[in-house]
């Protein structure tokens, strides 16, 4: 009897044409094909989507919360990147 | 493929377009639709990237450190917009290298406006206000284009464009309120960028080579002339507010239409610039080619480093 755990896959679903695929969860499967089938069974029983992506979890490279400072902190100082930084006369309704 | 199968695929495609749905990368699509959307996305991507040049020209000469950081942030955004669009184009299986090669070979186009020089600091104001302003009018409309990845790229880009136009208008506003020389500089920039900005929307609907088919596919959602009119109507009050005058003797408010009438574009100039004879066509392309060639050692170094790492991993 094999006690080998099946590899983990992350599942992304496009709920409707025109929208991005969004992460919905993960599941264990033997291979990509099986992961697609399981994803259909697990996540799309009520027509929640029109397209599925499955990606091996080990292939996901992720940043950590500790990295946030180096990622975003300098950007918060750069308020000039935001449209609201530029005050316009009230006559200009939208720009 | 059997004929009935082909018909079925075409019918599915047509139904999706008719239902305001989106065509996604793995869907069957007619060959000429694929070619058309690729041409449009590649042209749009190249425009973002070539468009960095006239603005990049003023980074080292921005009048204050604050203006310099703003301009750098804007040019950086343009590079990002190029990336979004190249990525959207790559969903159809075309490689970015192929697109760049087509640009360098003169086979792929970019917006003709970037073939005009940026002569003074006021040009940076005019570009943000008018060129980005015109681009926004077009891009807002394209958020509803029928090819999904293109539409999504447009949504991302539009979110960032507002800052671009505002910083440009603010430059113009400050100059227009400044000394006589500064006001003259702002007016001169408006004089030179106005007509090329109107040309950005392309030929009149009747003369536009790709328009009819693109409209039918909902790749293009509104006609060139409709978008151009919208841009004129929103821009004239902005010019008046800061005391600048658009260089068009025929411009006047048409009460009946509820819109501005405006003069005819110099289409001969448009055709000349598009076919490579604008003031900076050669300079823009040469610079892009040189930037790629000059960066070759970086790509070589990265490849060599990767190779070394792989060898080390395999040896371990």
XYZ file of C-alpha atoms in Angstrom:
411
model
C 0.000 0.000 0.000
C 1.391 3.376 -0.997
C 1.392 6.172 1.543
C 2.760 8.652 -0.936
C 0.933 11.974 -0.786
C -0.232 13.318 -4.109
C 1.278 16.631 -5.192
C -0.574 19.823 -4.343
C -2.052 22.066 -7.036
C -3.332 25.642 -6.805
C -6.590 26.266 -8.656
C -7.543 29.463 -10.486
C -10.967 30.019 -12.025
C -12.203 32.518 -14.582
C -15.755 33.081 -13.386
C -16.826 34.847 -16.576
C -15.369 35.734 -19.937
C -13.577 39.052 -19.723
C -12.433 38.565 -16.118
C -9.035 37.439 -14.835
C -8.581 33.973 -13.381
C -8.778 34.168 -9.580
C -7.297 31.868 -7.000
C -10.024 29.739 -5.428
C -8.108 27.109 -3.476
C -5.982 24.018 -3.875
C -6.248 20.260 -4.151
C -4.155 17.106 -4.380
C -3.916 15.244 -7.662
C -1.661 12.816 -9.509
C -0.941 15.153 -12.404
C -2.148 18.295 -14.159
C -4.891 16.535 -16.065
C -6.312 14.946 -12.953
C -6.019 18.256 -11.093
C -8.195 19.856 -13.771
C -10.799 17.140 -13.379
C -10.798 17.372 -9.600
C -10.984 21.161 -9.786
C -14.065 20.823 -11.926
C -15.609 18.482 -9.372
C -14.626 20.503 -6.323
C -14.865 24.122 -7.348
C -17.254 24.286 -10.295
C -20.303 22.278 -9.402
C -22.618 25.278 -9.795
C -21.260 26.866 -12.948
C -18.862 29.059 -11.004
C -16.593 29.455 -13.981
C -15.757 29.078 -17.639
C -12.051 28.261 -17.432
C -9.673 26.668 -14.920
C -5.920 26.994 -14.442
C -4.048 24.518 -12.285
C -0.477 25.178 -11.198
C 1.727 22.953 -9.051
C 1.959 24.658 -5.673
C 5.707 24.062 -5.601
C 5.982 26.176 -8.763
C 4.501 29.184 -7.023
C 7.177 31.585 -5.884
C 5.742 33.956 -3.313
C 6.940 36.983 -1.400
C 6.470 37.138 2.376
C 4.811 39.746 4.524
C 8.214 40.733 5.850
C 9.135 41.786 2.334
C 6.348 44.342 2.248
C 8.482 47.125 3.608
C 10.997 46.910 0.803
C 8.181 46.437 -1.721
C 5.766 49.144 -0.826
C 7.111 51.516 1.793
C 8.997 53.728 -0.680
C 5.926 53.889 -2.898
C 3.804 55.376 -0.160
C 6.210 58.270 0.010
C 5.816 58.816 -3.704
C 2.473 60.557 -3.527
C 3.251 62.259 -6.842
C 2.356 58.961 -8.514
C -1.285 59.618 -7.633
C -3.669 61.780 -9.622
C -5.078 63.378 -6.460
C -1.704 64.977 -5.819
C -2.370 67.448 -8.636
C -4.863 70.071 -7.634
C -6.873 71.399 -10.517
C -9.226 74.358 -10.726
C -12.786 73.425 -9.751
C -13.961 74.203 -13.299
C -12.170 71.058 -14.491
C -14.791 68.469 -13.676
C -12.889 65.352 -14.515
C -9.412 64.661 -15.786
C -11.510 20.897 -40.486
C -14.875 20.071 -42.005
C -16.926 22.888 -43.416
C -19.783 22.486 -40.938
C -17.354 22.473 -38.025
C -15.803 25.673 -39.351
C -19.242 27.216 -39.627
C -20.055 26.175 -36.095
C -16.871 27.790 -34.735
C -17.556 30.972 -36.651
C -21.123 31.060 -35.343
C -19.923 30.630 -31.738
C -17.412 33.432 -32.208
C -20.020 35.735 -33.777
C -22.495 34.996 -30.991
C -19.924 35.856 -28.311
C -19.109 39.154 -30.001
C -22.792 39.960 -30.451
C -23.521 39.186 -26.779
C -20.846 41.688 -25.587
C -18.900 38.748 -24.193
C -15.098 38.615 -24.517
C -12.930 36.473 -26.741
C -10.274 34.742 -24.620
C -6.851 33.445 -25.765
C -7.684 29.760 -26.249
C -10.958 30.439 -28.083
C -11.248 29.773 -31.758
C -11.135 33.063 -33.647
C -11.044 33.953 -37.338
C -7.503 34.404 -38.682
C -8.078 38.004 -39.693
C -9.445 38.822 -36.216
C -6.292 37.354 -34.688
C -4.105 39.347 -37.080
C -6.058 42.508 -36.434
C -5.970 42.340 -32.646
C -2.271 41.443 -32.716
C -1.498 44.368 -35.015
C -3.394 46.721 -32.743
C -1.832 45.460 -29.499
C 1.689 45.448 -30.918
C 1.240 48.972 -32.297
C -0.131 50.114 -28.946
C 2.733 48.475 -27.008
C 5.382 49.998 -29.279
C 3.723 53.405 -28.860
C 4.042 53.220 -25.077
C 7.708 52.346 -25.303
C 8.721 54.747 -28.108
C 6.671 57.406 -26.295
C 9.215 57.309 -23.476
C 11.763 59.056 -25.701
C 10.344 62.575 -26.145
C 9.674 62.742 -22.388
C 12.874 61.011 -21.336
C 14.609 63.793 -23.258
C 13.714 66.239 -20.432
C 14.400 64.155 -17.318
C 17.888 65.579 -16.799
C 16.654 69.105 -17.503
C 13.442 69.211 -15.460
C 13.234 72.604 -13.717
C 13.039 71.221 -10.150
C 13.823 67.994 -8.342
C 10.093 67.543 -7.728
C 9.305 67.836 -11.447
C 12.111 65.427 -12.167
C 10.752 62.736 -9.852
C 7.285 63.175 -11.377
C 8.623 62.844 -14.903
C 10.652 59.770 -14.003
C 7.576 58.168 -12.437
C 5.563 58.896 -15.571
C 8.165 57.525 -17.984
C 8.446 54.447 -15.750
C 4.663 54.000 -16.000
C 4.899 54.112 -19.802
C 7.407 51.254 -19.730
C 4.955 49.340 -17.533
C 2.127 50.036 -19.971
C 4.283 48.671 -22.774
C 4.794 45.526 -20.705
C 1.049 45.051 -20.048
C 0.382 45.315 -23.773
C 3.240 43.071 -24.924
C 1.979 40.480 -22.406
C -1.558 40.773 -23.759
C -0.192 40.251 -27.277
C 1.841 37.246 -26.140
C -1.398 35.471 -25.159
C -1.839 34.896 -28.901
C 1.459 33.065 -29.154
C 3.534 35.858 -30.674
C 6.845 36.378 -28.917
C 7.986 39.766 -27.744
C 11.218 39.287 -29.672
C 9.212 38.906 -32.880
C 7.302 42.091 -32.142
C 10.496 44.058 -31.434
C 12.112 42.622 -34.575
C 9.107 43.774 -36.632
C 9.418 47.253 -35.096
C 13.115 47.441 -35.918
C 12.486 46.206 -39.462
C 9.954 48.995 -39.947
C 7.115 46.485 -40.355
C 5.298 47.371 -37.127
C 4.092 50.880 -36.475
C 3.689 53.073 -33.421
C 1.691 56.246 -32.827
C 2.986 58.847 -35.271
C 2.888 61.631 -32.661
C 6.059 60.363 -31.037
C 7.948 61.332 -34.171
C 7.718 64.981 -33.156
C 10.500 66.524 -31.054
C 10.081 67.812 -27.489
C 11.796 71.183 -27.814
C 11.059 72.953 -24.522
C 9.954 72.129 -20.976
C 6.427 73.223 -21.936
C 6.341 70.288 -24.359
C 6.356 67.974 -21.343
C 3.225 69.768 -20.157
C 1.631 69.584 -23.599
C 2.425 65.891 -23.988
C 0.861 64.963 -20.646
C -2.181 67.147 -21.172
C -2.859 66.529 -24.870
C -1.134 63.304 -25.900
C -2.060 61.404 -22.762
C -5.451 63.124 -22.836
C -6.099 61.840 -26.352
C -4.767 58.408 -25.420
C -7.153 58.266 -22.443
C -10.180 59.020 -24.627
C -9.171 56.130 -26.860
C -8.232 53.775 -24.039
C -11.361 54.336 -21.986
C -13.297 53.227 -25.043
C -11.008 50.196 -25.464
C -11.748 48.953 -21.937
C -14.730 47.333 -23.644
C -12.801 45.848 -26.569
C -13.798 42.281 -27.427
C -10.405 40.638 -26.832
C -10.269 39.862 -23.082
C -6.544 40.308 -22.333
C -6.484 43.606 -24.270
C -9.534 44.915 -22.397
C -7.986 43.984 -19.040
C -4.691 45.672 -19.945
C -6.684 48.805 -20.801
C -8.385 48.803 -17.399
C -4.998 48.661 -15.672
C -3.558 51.370 -17.887
C -6.505 53.744 -17.500
C -6.131 53.612 -13.722
C -2.627 55.045 -14.092
C -3.241 57.558 -16.865
C -5.124 60.134 -14.858
C -1.937 61.140 -13.038
C -0.195 61.550 -16.402
C -2.693 63.980 -17.797
C -3.042 65.959 -14.603
C 0.685 66.495 -14.145
C 0.888 67.711 -17.752
C -2.010 70.115 -17.395
C -0.528 71.422 -14.175
C 2.777 72.173 -15.899
C 0.836 74.150 -18.522
C -1.232 75.896 -15.867
C 1.852 77.049 -13.964
C 3.576 78.273 -17.143
C 0.445 80.044 -18.360
C 0.277 81.956 -15.072
C 3.980 82.770 -15.150
C 6.062 85.417 -16.908
C 5.365 86.531 -20.484
C 8.131 84.207 -21.701
C 6.691 81.259 -19.818
C 3.215 81.902 -21.153
C 4.606 82.187 -24.686
C 6.433 78.899 -24.205
C 3.201 77.167 -23.129
C 1.317 78.632 -26.103
C 4.079 77.550 -28.485
C 3.951 73.981 -27.157
C 0.164 73.912 -27.582
C 0.569 75.245 -31.141
C 2.948 72.459 -32.061
C 1.186 69.532 -30.289
C -2.446 70.345 -31.035
C -2.763 69.015 -34.580
C -0.596 65.931 -34.063
C -2.818 65.141 -31.041
C -5.929 65.247 -33.246
C -4.133 62.992 -35.746
C -3.699 60.384 -33.003
C -7.285 59.253 -33.579
C -6.425 58.227 -37.122
C -8.018 58.969 -40.496
C -11.651 59.951 -40.943
C -13.998 56.992 -40.540
C -14.616 56.779 -44.284
C -10.877 56.543 -45.018
C -9.806 54.296 -42.175
C -8.469 51.030 -43.592
C -9.193 48.779 -40.622
C -12.056 50.581 -38.925
C -15.172 48.941 -40.366
C -14.044 45.389 -39.681
C -12.702 46.304 -36.226
C -15.997 47.942 -35.323
C -17.877 44.883 -36.494
C -15.702 42.676 -34.281
C -16.107 45.203 -31.426
C -12.337 45.381 -31.227
C -12.885 49.057 -31.782
C -15.900 50.402 -29.912
C -16.221 53.950 -31.195
C -15.170 55.511 -34.469
C -12.084 57.698 -34.975
C -14.189 60.793 -35.600
C -16.411 60.212 -32.554
C -13.393 59.876 -30.260
C -11.659 62.883 -31.840
C -14.758 65.045 -31.304
C -14.950 63.957 -27.670
C -11.312 64.933 -27.148
C -11.814 68.367 -28.742
C -14.952 69.052 -26.710
C -13.301 68.242 -23.415
C -9.987 69.967 -24.166
C -11.100 73.401 -25.455
C -12.574 74.529 -22.092
C -9.369 73.344 -20.387
C -7.290 75.516 -22.742
C -9.582 78.531 -22.261
C -9.436 78.189 -18.499
C -5.676 78.776 -18.469
C -5.782 81.453 -21.168
C -4.255 79.455 -24.011
C -5.605 79.356 -27.563
C -5.874 76.335 -29.792
C -4.221 77.043 -33.186
C -7.345 76.570 -35.285
C -9.073 79.606 -36.894
C -12.066 77.415 -37.806
C -12.759 76.337 -34.265
C -16.126 77.451 -32.932
C -18.916 76.189 -30.730
C -21.818 74.736 -32.691
C -24.915 75.325 -30.618
C -27.025 73.006 -32.727
C -24.679 70.031 -32.418
C -23.703 70.843 -28.850
C -20.105 70.347 -29.921
C -17.144 72.242 -31.348
C -16.660 72.526 -35.091
C -13.007 72.435 -35.957
C -10.725 72.757 -38.975
C -9.437 70.032 -41.261
C -6.344 68.116 -40.287
C -3.346 68.294 -42.622
C -3.619 64.704 -43.819
C -0.613 65.064 -46.085
C 1.527 65.702 -42.995
C -0.117 62.728 -41.255
C 0.706 60.419 -44.184
C 4.280 61.720 -44.378
C 4.943 61.125 -40.687
C 3.318 57.686 -40.753
C 5.406 56.634 -43.723
C 8.649 57.514 -41.980
C 9.253 61.131 -42.961
C 8.410 62.879 -39.679
C 11.003 65.017 -37.898
C 12.207 62.234 -35.569
C 11.231 58.869 -37.102
C 14.812 57.823 -37.725
C 16.043 59.094 -34.366
C 13.301 57.201 -32.457
C 13.984 53.887 -34.163
C 17.777 54.261 -34.060
C 17.586 54.978 -30.341
C 15.422 51.918 -29.687
C 17.773 49.685 -31.676
C 20.822 51.145 -29.937
C 19.232 50.678 -26.496
C 18.682 47.014 -27.300
C 22.194 46.522 -28.658
C 23.807 48.386 -25.777
C 21.973 46.173 -23.311
C 23.232 42.964 -24.923
C 26.069 42.556 -22.390
C 23.530 42.579 -19.542
C 21.485 39.814 -21.142
C 24.693 37.867 -21.851
C 25.822 38.252 -18.242
C 22.443 37.083 -16.949
C 22.481 34.050 -19.224
C 26.049 33.175 -18.197
C 25.142 33.515 -14.513
C 22.086 31.308 -14.941
C 24.188 28.735 -16.771
C 26.738 28.736 -13.952
C 24.036 28.311 -11.311
C 22.516 25.415 -13.197
C 25.886 23.702 -13.550
C 26.517 24.155 -9.822
C 23.106 22.704 -8.955
C 23.697 19.716 -11.174
C 27.136 19.105 -9.696
C 25.768 19.223 -6.131
